[in-house]
Amino acid sequence: MTVVHVSKTESGAPASAPGRGWYMLAPASAALGVYGGTAWTIRSWASCPLGNDASNNIGLQMLMPVVWLCMTLLLFLLQLALRRWRPQGGVAAMWLVPLAAVIALTLLYRFGMGWPYHPPGGECVEGYPLFPFTGKTGPHSAE
């Protein structure tokens, strides 16, 4: 015998709870956001020898799981808050707010990785940061 517990609102009507797909939104969309931010970082640093061609490029690949974990945890917290305090837009807002948060976190990740500095008439000699917003590596960063 299967017992189904249905939560009720204050008026006594059944409250709709988000399904499993809604909770899978956090890790799946975080993975897409991290991949997109990393691909954007790789393209931006492609012209620097200490960017993508350097031996520490593995650092960028090892950073991806860390950023994914951070992004997923933040999205889970947002989803828990949305479940507790429902937005006015109903079901559409329950899906759009986390997607907007993924876009914002992806942009934050990408902007934290910075852009290379190309001196006039010279070659780029910096590397990308080892973690967002920690500063660039390479000779130019020491000046």
PDB file of C-alpha atoms in Angstrom, residues 57-119:
ATOM      1  CA  ASN A  57      46.336  24.912 -18.855  1.00  0.00           C
ATOM      2  CA  ILE A  58      45.445  21.892 -16.750  1.00  0.00           C
ATOM      3  CA  GLY A  59      44.761  24.409 -13.998  1.00  0.00           C
ATOM      4  CA  LEU A  60      41.817  25.773 -15.947  1.00  0.00           C
ATOM      5  CA  GLN A  61      40.482  22.273 -16.467  1.00  0.00           C
ATOM      6  CA  MET A  62      40.918  21.443 -12.781  1.00  0.00           C
ATOM      7  CA  LEU A  63      39.148  24.673 -11.862  1.00  0.00           C
ATOM      8  CA  MET A  64      35.979  23.585 -13.660  1.00  0.00           C
ATOM      9  CA  PRO A  65      34.795  21.050 -11.020  1.00  0.00           C
ATOM     10  CA  VAL A  66      35.432  23.560  -8.221  1.00  0.00           C
ATOM     11  CA  VAL A  67      33.453  26.298  -9.968  1.00  0.00           C
ATOM     12  CA  TRP A  68      30.718  23.767 -10.825  1.00  0.00           C
ATOM     13  CA  LEU A  69      30.431  22.735  -7.184  1.00  0.00           C
ATOM     14  CA  CYS A  70      30.250  26.343  -5.996  1.00  0.00           C
ATOM     15  CA  MET A  71      27.689  27.243  -8.646  1.00  0.00           C
ATOM     16  CA  THR A  72      25.581  24.149  -7.915  1.00  0.00           C
ATOM     17  CA  LEU A  73      25.509  24.860  -4.178  1.00  0.00           C
ATOM     18  CA  LEU A  74      24.450  28.462  -4.764  1.00  0.00           C
ATOM     19  CA  LEU A  75      21.717  27.330  -7.137  1.00  0.00           C
ATOM     20  CA  PHE A  76      20.460  24.726  -4.662  1.00  0.00           C
ATOM     21  CA  LEU A  77      20.241  27.412  -1.978  1.00  0.00           C
ATOM     22  CA  LEU A  78      18.322  29.629  -4.391  1.00  0.00           C
ATOM     23  CA  GLN A  79      15.947  26.776  -5.209  1.00  0.00           C
ATOM     24  CA  LEU A  80      15.329  26.098  -1.525  1.00  0.00           C
ATOM     25  CA  ALA A  81      14.603  29.788  -0.982  1.00  0.00           C
ATOM     26  CA  LEU A  82      12.242  29.817  -3.956  1.00  0.00           C
ATOM     27  CA  ARG A  83      10.416  26.797  -2.610  1.00  0.00           C
ATOM     28  CA  ARG A  84       9.993  28.484   0.761  1.00  0.00           C
ATOM     29  CA  TRP A  85       9.101  31.954  -0.578  1.00  0.00           C
ATOM     30  CA  ARG A  86       7.264  31.560  -3.859  1.00  0.00           C
ATOM     31  CA  PRO A  87       7.740  34.380  -6.384  1.00  0.00           C
ATOM     32  CA  GLN A  88       4.708  36.208  -7.778  1.00  0.00           C
ATOM     33  CA  GLY A  89       5.126  34.836 -11.309  1.00  0.00           C
ATOM     34  CA  GLY A  90       4.067  31.310 -10.385  1.00  0.00           C
ATOM     35  CA  VAL A  91       5.560  28.289 -12.160  1.00  0.00           C
ATOM     36  CA  ALA A  92       7.240  30.386 -14.858  1.00  0.00           C
ATOM     37  CA  ALA A  93       9.148  32.390 -12.252  1.00  0.00           C
ATOM     38  CA  MET A  94      10.153  29.194 -10.446  1.00  0.00           C
ATOM     39  CA  TRP A  95      12.012  28.155 -13.622  1.00  0.00           C
ATOM     40  CA  LEU A  96      13.171  31.548 -14.877  1.00  0.00           C
ATOM     41  CA  VAL A  97      14.737  32.798 -11.635  1.00  0.00           C
ATOM     42  CA  PRO A  98      17.258  29.896 -11.434  1.00  0.00           C
ATOM     43  CA  LEU A  99      18.067  30.247 -15.140  1.00  0.00           C
ATOM     44  CA  ALA A 100      18.710  33.972 -14.685  1.00  0.00           C
ATOM     45  CA  ALA A 101      20.933  33.111 -11.710  1.00  0.00           C
ATOM     46  CA  VAL A 102      22.930  30.681 -13.880  1.00  0.00           C
ATOM     47  CA  ILE A 103      23.504  33.410 -16.456  1.00  0.00           C
ATOM     48  CA  ALA A 104      24.581  35.847 -13.729  1.00  0.00           C
ATOM     49  CA  LEU A 105      26.950  33.306 -12.119  1.00  0.00           C
ATOM     50  CA  THR A 106      28.427  32.405 -15.518  1.00  0.00           C
ATOM     51  CA  LEU A 107      29.108  36.070 -16.247  1.00  0.00           C
ATOM     52  CA  LEU A 108      30.612  36.502 -12.777  1.00  0.00           C
ATOM     53  CA  TYR A 109      32.905  33.505 -13.390  1.00  0.00           C
ATOM     54  CA  ARG A 110      33.970  34.793 -16.793  1.00  0.00           C
ATOM     55  CA  PHE A 111      34.611  38.359 -15.637  1.00  0.00           C
ATOM     56  CA  GLY A 112      36.575  36.995 -12.679  1.00  0.00           C
ATOM     57  CA  MET A 113      38.955  35.249 -15.069  1.00  0.00           C
ATOM     58  CA  GLY A 114      39.915  38.587 -16.615  1.00  0.00           C
ATOM     59  CA  TRP A 115      41.276  39.448 -20.051  1.00  0.00           C
ATOM     60  CA  PRO A 116      44.888  39.427 -21.202  1.00  0.00           C
ATOM     61  CA  TYR A 117      46.881  42.641 -21.424  1.00  0.00           C
ATOM     62  CA  HIS A 118      48.508  43.231 -24.800  1.00  0.00           C
ATOM     63  CA  PRO A 119      51.156  45.967 -24.552  1.00  0.00           C
TER      64      PRO A 119
END
